[in-house]
Coordinates of N, CA, C and O and ligand atoms in Angstrom, one line a residue:
M1 N -129.6 146.0 -87.9 CA -130.8 145.1 -87.8 C -130.7 144.0 -88.8 O -130.3 144.2 -89.9
D2 N -131.0 142.8 -88.3 CA -130.9 141.6 -89.2 C -132.2 141.4 -90.0 O -133.2 142.0 -89.7
V3 N -132.1 140.4 -90.9 CA -133.2 140.2 -91.8 C -134.5 139.7 -91.1 O -135.6 140.1 -91.4
L4 N -134.3 138.9 -90.1 CA -135.5 138.4 -89.4 C -136.2 139.5 -88.6 O -137.4 139.5 -88.5
E5 N -135.4 140.4 -88.1 CA -136.0 141.6 -87.4 C -136.8 142.4 -88.4 O -137.9 142.9 -88.1
L6 N -136.3 142.6 -89.6 CA -137.0 143.4 -90.6 C -138.2 142.7 -91.0 O -139.3 143.4 -91.2
I7 N -138.2 141.4 -91.2 CA -139.4 140.7 -91.5 C -140.5 140.8 -90.4 O -141.7 141.0 -90.7
E8 N -140.0 140.8 -89.2 CA -141.0 141.0 -88.0 C -141.6 142.3 -88.1 O -142.9 142.5 -87.9
E9 N -140.9 143.4 -88.5 CA -141.4 144.7 -88.7 C -142.5 144.7 -89.8 O -143.5 145.4 -89.7
A10 N -142.2 143.9 -90.9 CA -143.2 143.9 -92.0 C -144.5 143.2 -91.5 O -145.6 143.6 -91.9
Y11 N -144.4 142.2 -90.7 CA -145.6 141.6 -90.1 C -146.4 142.5 -89.3 O -147.6 142.5 -89.3
E12 N -145.7 143.3 -88.5 CA -146.3 144.4 -87.7 C -147.1 145.4 -88.6 O -148.2 145.8 -88.3
A13 N -146.4 145.8 -89.7 CA -147.0 146.7 -90.6 C -148.3 146.2 -91.2 O -149.2 146.9 -91.4
K14 N -148.2 144.9 -91.5 CA -149.4 144.3 -92.2 C -150.7 144.4 -91.3 O -151.8 144.4 -91.9
K15 N -150.5 144.4 -90.0 CA -151.7 144.5 -89.1 C -152.5 145.7 -89.4 O -153.7 145.7 -89.1
N16 N -151.9 146.8 -90.0 CA -152.7 148.0 -90.3 C -153.2 148.0 -91.7 O -153.8 149.0 -92.2
S17 N -153.0 147.0 -92.5 CA -153.4 146.9 -93.9 C -154.9 147.2 -94.0 O -155.7 146.7 -93.3
Y18 N -155.3 148.1 -94.9 CA -156.7 148.4 -95.2 C -157.0 147.9 -96.6 O -156.7 148.5 -97.6
A19 N -157.5 146.7 -96.6 CA -157.8 146.0 -97.9 C -159.1 145.3 -97.9 O -159.2 144.1 -98.1
P20 N -160.2 146.1 -97.8 CA -161.5 145.5 -97.7 C -162.0 145.0 -99.1 O -163.0 144.2 -99.1
Y21 N -161.4 145.4 -100.2 CA -161.9 144.9 -101.5 C -161.2 143.7 -102.0 O -161.8 142.8 -102.4
S22 N -159.9 143.6 -101.8 CA -159.1 142.5 -102.3 C -159.0 141.4 -101.2 O -158.7 140.2 -101.4
N23 N -159.1 141.9 -99.9 CA -158.7 141.0 -98.8 C -157.3 140.5 -98.9 O -157.0 139.5 -98.3
F24 N -156.5 141.1 -99.6 CA -155.1 140.7 -99.8 C -154.2 141.7 -99.0 O -154.0 142.9 -99.4
H25 N -153.8 141.3 -97.8 CA -153.2 142.2 -96.9 C -151.7 142.1 -97.0 O -151.1 141.0 -97.1
V26 N -151.0 143.3 -97.1 CA -149.6 143.3 -97.4 C -148.9 144.3 -96.3 O -149.5 145.4 -96.0
G27 N -147.8 143.9 -95.9 CA -147.0 144.8 -95.0 C -145.6 144.9 -95.5 O -145.1 143.9 -96.1
A28 N -145.0 146.0 -95.3 CA -143.6 146.2 -95.7 C -142.8 147.0 -94.6 O -143.4 147.8 -93.9
A29 N -141.6 146.7 -94.6 CA -140.7 147.4 -93.6 C -139.4 147.8 -94.4 O -138.7 146.9 -94.9
L30 N -139.2 149.1 -94.5 CA -138.1 149.7 -95.2 C -137.0 150.1 -94.3 O -137.3 150.9 -93.4
L31 N -135.8 149.6 -94.5 CA -134.7 150.0 -93.7 C -133.9 151.1 -94.3 O -133.3 150.9 -95.4
A32 N -133.8 152.2 -93.7 CA -133.0 153.3 -94.1 C -131.5 153.1 -93.7 O -131.3 152.3 -92.8
E33 N -130.6 153.7 -94.4 CA -129.2 153.5 -94.1 C -128.8 154.0 -92.7 O -127.8 153.5 -92.1
D34 N -129.6 154.9 -92.1 CA -129.3 155.3 -90.7 C -129.9 154.3 -89.7 O -129.8 154.6 -88.5
G35 N -130.5 153.3 -90.1 CA -131.1 152.3 -89.2 C -132.5 152.4 -88.9 O -133.1 151.5 -88.3
T36 N -133.1 153.5 -89.4 CA -134.6 153.7 -89.1 C -135.4 152.8 -90.0 O -135.1 152.6 -91.1
V37 N -136.4 152.2 -89.4 CA -137.4 151.4 -90.1 C -138.7 152.1 -90.4 O -139.3 152.7 -89.4
Y38 N -139.1 152.2 -91.6 CA -140.4 152.8 -92.0 C -141.3 151.7 -92.4 O -141.1 150.9 -93.3
R39 N -142.5 151.6 -91.7 CA -143.4 150.6 -92.0 C -144.5 151.1 -93.0 O -144.8 152.3 -93.0
G40 N -145.0 150.2 -93.8 CA -146.0 150.5 -94.7 C -147.0 149.4 -94.9 O -146.6 148.2 -94.8
C41 N -148.3 149.7 -95.2 CA -149.3 148.7 -95.5 C -150.0 149.1 -96.8 O -149.9 150.3 -97.2
N42 N -150.7 148.2 -97.4 CA -151.5 148.6 -98.5 C -152.8 149.3 -98.0 O -153.3 149.0 -97.0
I43 N -153.2 150.3 -98.8 CA -154.3 151.1 -98.4 C -155.2 151.2 -99.7 O -154.9 151.9 -100.7
E44 N -156.4 150.5 -99.6 CA -157.3 150.4 -100.8 C -158.3 151.5 -100.7 O -158.4 152.3 -99.7
N45 N -159.1 151.6 -101.8 CA -160.0 152.7 -101.9 C -161.2 152.2 -102.7 O -161.1 151.4 -103.7
A46 N -162.4 152.7 -102.4 CA -163.6 152.2 -103.1 C -163.6 152.5 -104.6 O -164.2 151.8 -105.4
A47 N -162.8 153.5 -105.0 CA -162.6 153.8 -106.4 C -161.5 153.0 -107.0 O -161.1 153.2 -108.2
Y48 N -160.9 152.1 -106.2 CA -159.9 151.1 -106.6 C -158.6 151.7 -107.1 O -157.5 151.4 -106.5
S49 N -158.6 152.6 -108.1 CA -157.3 153.1 -108.6 C -156.4 153.9 -107.6 O -155.2 153.9 -107.7
P50 N -157.0 154.6 -106.6 CA -156.2 155.3 -105.7 C -155.4 154.4 -104.7 O -154.6 154.8 -103.9
T51 N -155.7 153.1 -104.8 CA -155.0 152.1 -103.9 C -153.5 152.3 -103.9 O -152.9 152.5 -105.0
N52 N -152.9 152.3 -102.7 CA -151.5 152.4 -102.6 C -150.9 151.1 -102.0 O -151.4 150.5 -101.0
C53 N -149.9 150.6 -102.6 CA -149.2 149.3 -102.2 C -148.4 149.6 -100.9 O -148.0 150.7 -100.6
A54 N -148.2 148.5 -100.1 CA -147.5 148.6 -98.9 C -146.1 149.2 -99.1 O -145.6 150.0 -98.3
E55 N -145.4 148.8 -100.1 CA -144.1 149.2 -100.4 C -144.0 150.7 -100.6 O -143.1 151.4 -100.1
R56 N -144.9 151.2 -101.5 CA -144.9 152.7 -101.7 C -145.3 153.5 -100.5 O -144.8 154.6 -100.2
T57 N -146.2 152.9 -99.7 CA -146.6 153.6 -98.4 C -145.3 153.8 -97.6 O -145.1 154.9 -97.1
A58 N -144.5 152.7 -97.5 CA -143.3 152.8 -96.7 C -142.3 153.8 -97.3 O -141.7 154.6 -96.6
F59 N -142.1 153.8 -98.6 CA -141.2 154.7 -99.3 C -141.7 156.2 -99.1 O -140.9 157.1 -98.8
F60 N -143.0 156.4 -99.3 CA -143.5 157.8 -99.2 C -143.4 158.3 -97.8 O -143.2 159.5 -97.6
K61 N -143.7 157.4 -96.8 CA -143.5 157.9 -95.5 C -142.1 158.3 -95.2 O -141.8 159.3 -94.6
A62 N -141.2 157.4 -95.7 CA -139.7 157.7 -95.4 C -139.2 158.9 -96.1 O -138.6 159.8 -95.5
V63 N -139.6 159.1 -97.4 CA -139.1 160.2 -98.1 C -139.7 161.5 -97.6 O -139.0 162.5 -97.4
S64 N -140.9 161.4 -97.2 CA -141.6 162.6 -96.6 C -141.0 163.0 -95.3 O -141.2 164.2 -94.8
E65 N -140.3 162.1 -94.6 CA -139.6 162.4 -93.3 C -138.2 162.8 -93.5 O -137.5 163.0 -92.6
G66 N -137.8 162.8 -94.8 CA -136.4 163.3 -95.1 C -135.4 162.2 -95.4 O -134.3 162.5 -95.8
A67 N -135.8 160.9 -95.3 CA -134.8 159.8 -95.6 C -134.7 159.8 -97.2 O -135.6 160.0 -97.9
R68 N -133.4 159.4 -97.6 CA -133.2 159.3 -99.0 C -132.4 158.1 -99.4 O -132.3 157.8 -100.6
T69 N -131.7 157.5 -98.4 CA -130.9 156.3 -98.8 C -131.3 155.1 -98.0 O -131.6 155.2 -96.8
F70 N -131.5 154.0 -98.7 CA -132.1 152.8 -98.1 C -131.3 151.5 -98.4 O -130.6 151.5 -99.5
S71 N -131.3 150.6 -97.5 CA -130.5 149.4 -97.8 C -131.4 148.1 -98.0 O -130.9 147.2 -98.7
A72 N -132.6 148.1 -97.5 CA -133.4 146.9 -97.7 C -134.9 147.1 -97.5 O -135.3 148.1 -96.7
I73 N -135.7 146.2 -98.0 CA -137.2 146.3 -97.7 C -137.6 144.8 -97.5 O -137.2 143.9 -98.3
A74 N -138.4 144.6 -96.5 CA -139.1 143.3 -96.3 C -140.5 143.4 -96.6 O -141.2 144.4 -96.3
I75 N -141.1 142.4 -97.3 CA -142.5 142.4 -97.7 C -143.1 141.1 -97.3 O -142.6 140.0 -97.6
T76 N -144.3 141.2 -96.8 CA -145.1 140.0 -96.4 C -146.5 140.2 -96.8 O -147.1 141.2 -96.6
G77 N -147.1 139.1 -97.4 CA -148.5 139.2 -97.9 C -149.3 138.1 -97.2 O -148.8 137.2 -96.5
D78 N -150.6 138.3 -97.3 CA -151.5 137.3 -96.7 C -152.6 137.1 -97.7 O -153.2 138.0 -98.1
P79 N -152.8 135.9 -98.3 CA -152.3 134.6 -97.9 C -150.8 134.4 -98.1 O -150.2 135.1 -98.9
K80 N -150.3 133.5 -97.4 CA -148.8 133.3 -97.3 C -148.3 132.9 -98.7 O -148.7 131.9 -99.3
A81 N -147.4 133.7 -99.2 CA -146.7 133.5 -100.5 C -145.5 134.4 -100.5 O -145.4 135.3 -99.6
Y82 N -144.6 134.2 -101.4 CA -143.6 135.2 -101.6 C -144.1 136.3 -102.5 O -144.3 136.2 -103.7
V83 N -144.6 137.4 -101.8 CA -145.2 138.5 -102.6 C -144.1 139.5 -103.1 O -143.4 140.1 -102.3
A84 N -144.0 139.5 -104.4 CA -143.0 140.4 -105.0 C -143.7 141.7 -105.3 O -144.9 141.8 -105.7
P85 N -142.9 142.8 -105.3 CA -143.4 144.2 -105.5 C -143.9 144.3 -106.9 O -143.3 143.8 -107.9
C86 N -145.0 145.1 -107.1 CA -145.5 145.4 -108.4 C -144.5 146.3 -109.2 O -143.6 146.8 -108.6
G87 N -144.8 146.4 -110.5 CA -143.9 147.2 -111.3 C -143.8 148.7 -110.9 O -142.7 149.2 -111.0
V88 N -144.9 149.2 -110.5 CA -144.8 150.6 -110.0 C -143.9 150.8 -108.8 O -143.1 151.7 -108.7
C89 N -144.1 149.9 -107.9 CA -143.2 150.0 -106.7 C -141.8 149.7 -107.0 O -140.9 150.4 -106.4
R90 N -141.5 148.8 -107.9 CA -140.1 148.6 -108.3 C -139.5 149.9 -108.9 O -138.3 150.3 -108.7
Q91 N -140.3 150.6 -109.7 CA -139.8 151.9 -110.2 C -139.6 152.9 -109.2 O -138.6 153.7 -109.2
V92 N -140.5 153.0 -108.2 CA -140.2 153.9 -107.0 C -138.9 153.6 -106.3 O -138.1 154.4 -106.0
M93 N -138.7 152.3 -106.1 CA -137.4 151.9 -105.5 C -136.2 152.3 -106.3 O -135.2 152.8 -105.8
A94 N -136.4 152.3 -107.7 CA -135.2 152.6 -108.5 C -134.9 154.1 -108.5 O -133.8 154.5 -108.8
E95 N -135.8 154.9 -108.0 CA -135.6 156.3 -107.9 C -134.6 156.6 -106.7 O -133.8 157.5 -106.8
F96 N -134.7 155.8 -105.7 CA -133.9 156.1 -104.5 C -132.8 155.0 -104.1 O -132.0 155.3 -103.2
C97 N -132.9 153.9 -104.7 CA -132.1 152.8 -104.2 C -131.0 152.3 -105.3 O -131.3 152.3 -106.5
D98 N -129.9 151.9 -104.8 CA -128.9 151.4 -105.6 C -129.3 150.0 -106.2 O -129.7 149.1 -105.4
L99 N -129.3 149.9 -107.5 CA -129.8 148.6 -108.1 C -129.1 147.4 -107.7 O -129.7 146.3 -107.5
K100 N -127.8 147.5 -107.5 CA -127.0 146.3 -107.1 C -127.0 146.0 -105.7 O -126.8 144.8 -105.3
N101 N -127.2 147.0 -104.8 CA -127.0 146.8 -103.4 C -128.3 146.7 -102.6 O -128.4 146.1 -101.5
F102 N -129.4 147.3 -103.1 CA -130.6 147.3 -102.3 C -131.2 145.9 -102.3 O -131.4 145.3 -103.4
R103 N -131.6 145.4 -101.2 CA -132.1 144.1 -101.0 C -133.6 144.1 -100.8 O -134.1 144.8 -100.0
I104 N -134.3 143.2 -101.5 CA -135.7 143.0 -101.4 C -136.0 141.6 -100.8 O -135.7 140.6 -101.5
V105 N -136.6 141.6 -99.7 CA -136.8 140.4 -98.9 C -138.3 140.0 -99.0 O -139.2 140.8 -98.6
L106 N -138.6 138.8 -99.6 CA -139.9 138.4 -99.8 C -140.2 137.3 -98.8 O -139.6 136.2 -98.9
A107 N -141.0 137.7 -97.8 CA -141.2 136.8 -96.6 C -142.5 136.0 -96.7 O -143.6 136.6 -96.7
K108 N -142.4 134.7 -96.9 CA -143.6 133.8 -97.0 C -144.1 133.5 -95.6 O -145.3 133.4 -95.3
T109 N -143.1 133.3 -94.7 CA -143.4 133.2 -93.2 C -142.3 134.0 -92.5 O -141.5 134.7 -93.2
K110 N -142.3 134.0 -91.2 CA -141.3 134.8 -90.5 C -139.9 134.2 -90.6 O -138.9 134.9 -90.3
T111 N -139.8 133.0 -91.1 CA -138.5 132.4 -91.3 C -138.2 131.9 -92.7 O -137.1 131.5 -93.0
D112 N -139.2 131.9 -93.5 CA -139.1 131.4 -94.9 C -139.1 132.6 -95.9 O -140.2 133.2 -96.0
Y113 N -138.0 132.9 -96.4 CA -137.9 134.1 -97.2 C -136.9 134.0 -98.4 O -136.1 133.1 -98.4
Q114 N -137.1 134.8 -99.4 CA -136.2 134.9 -100.5 C -135.6 136.4 -100.6 O -136.4 137.3 -100.2
V115 N -134.4 136.5 -101.0 CA -133.8 137.8 -101.1 C -133.3 138.1 -102.5 O -132.7 137.2 -103.1
Y116 N -133.7 139.2 -103.1 CA -133.3 139.6 -104.4 C -132.7 141.0 -104.3 O -133.0 141.8 -103.5
T117 N -131.8 141.3 -105.3 CA -131.4 142.7 -105.5 C -132.5 143.4 -106.3 O -133.2 142.7 -107.1
L118 N -132.5 144.7 -106.3 CA -133.4 145.5 -107.1 C -133.1 145.2 -108.6 O -134.0 145.1 -109.4
E119 N -131.8 145.1 -108.9 CA -131.4 144.8 -110.3 C -132.0 143.5 -110.8 O -132.4 143.4 -112.0
E120 N -132.1 142.5 -109.9 CA -132.7 141.3 -110.4 C -134.2 141.4 -110.7 O -134.7 140.7 -111.6
L121 N -134.9 142.2 -109.9 CA -136.3 142.4 -110.1 C -136.7 143.5 -111.1 O -137.8 143.5 -111.6
L122 N -135.7 144.4 -111.4 CA -135.9 145.4 -112.4 C -134.7 145.6 -113.3 O -134.0 146.6 -113.1
P123 N -134.5 144.7 -114.2 CA -133.3 144.8 -115.1 C -133.5 146.0 -116.0 O -134.7 146.3 -116.4
K124 N -132.4 146.5 -116.4 CA -132.4 147.6 -117.4 C -133.3 148.8 -116.9 O -134.1 149.3 -117.7
A125 N -133.2 149.1 -115.7 CA -134.1 150.1 -115.1 C -133.9 151.5 -115.6 O -132.7 151.9 -116.0
F126 N -134.9 152.2 -115.7 CA -134.9 153.7 -116.0 C -134.7 154.4 -114.7 O -135.6 154.3 -113.8
T127 N -133.6 155.1 -114.5 CA -133.3 155.7 -113.2 C -133.0 157.2 -113.4 O -132.9 157.6 -114.5
P128 N -132.8 157.9 -112.3 CA -132.4 159.3 -112.4 C -131.1 159.5 -113.3 O -131.0 160.5 -114.0
E129 N -130.2 158.5 -113.3 CA -129.0 158.6 -114.1 C -129.3 158.4 -115.6 O -128.5 158.8 -116.5
S130 N -130.5 158.0 -115.9 CA -130.9 157.8 -117.3 C -131.3 159.1 -118.0 O -131.3 159.2 -119.2
L131 N -131.5 160.1 -117.2 CA -132.0 161.4 -117.8 C -130.8 162.2 -118.3 O -129.7 162.1 -117.7
Ligands
THU1 N1 -150.2 145.0 -103.1 C1 -149.2 145.5 -102.3 O1 -149.5 146.2 -101.4 N2 -147.9 145.1 -102.6 C2 -147.6 144.3 -103.6 O2 -146.4 144.0 -103.7 C3 -148.6 143.7 -104.4 C4 -150.0 144.2 -104.3 C5 -151.6 145.3 -102.7 C6 -152.3 146.2 -103.6 C7 -153.8 145.8 -103.4 O3 -154.2 146.5 -102.2 C8 -153.7 144.3 -103.1 O4 -152.3 144.1 -102.7 C9 -154.1 143.4 -104.2 O5 -153.4 143.8 -105.4

């Protein structure tokens, strides 16, 4: 799967975003190493703190289905911007993903995007190897 297809999946995921409080809709598409794509959206809550980001929704769906190794995630937000994952989501990524090889695609539009490694967005990460 190429990067534009993964971005398209993130746009599809965003359609299910439940964000009545922030009106900030986010979609994510997580590519597992076996080629499976797991979609995630942000899911807000009237009590605010139970809110789950799109990225973590995608990761938790994937891990709960047995996936453990991942190559990339595409993220798209609305309004249009390069939406970077929050610190909590970066830490979840560090649990399962190789810092140097996992790619994080920030899609401002379906064709305008930036790509970072997890290491670039989470330097000096605390990982399972740290224990
Ligand atoms: N949000 C995400 O889903 N992913 C991000 O990378 C940033 C923030 C969500 C959480 C909340 O529902 C809304 O965006 C505003 O913070």
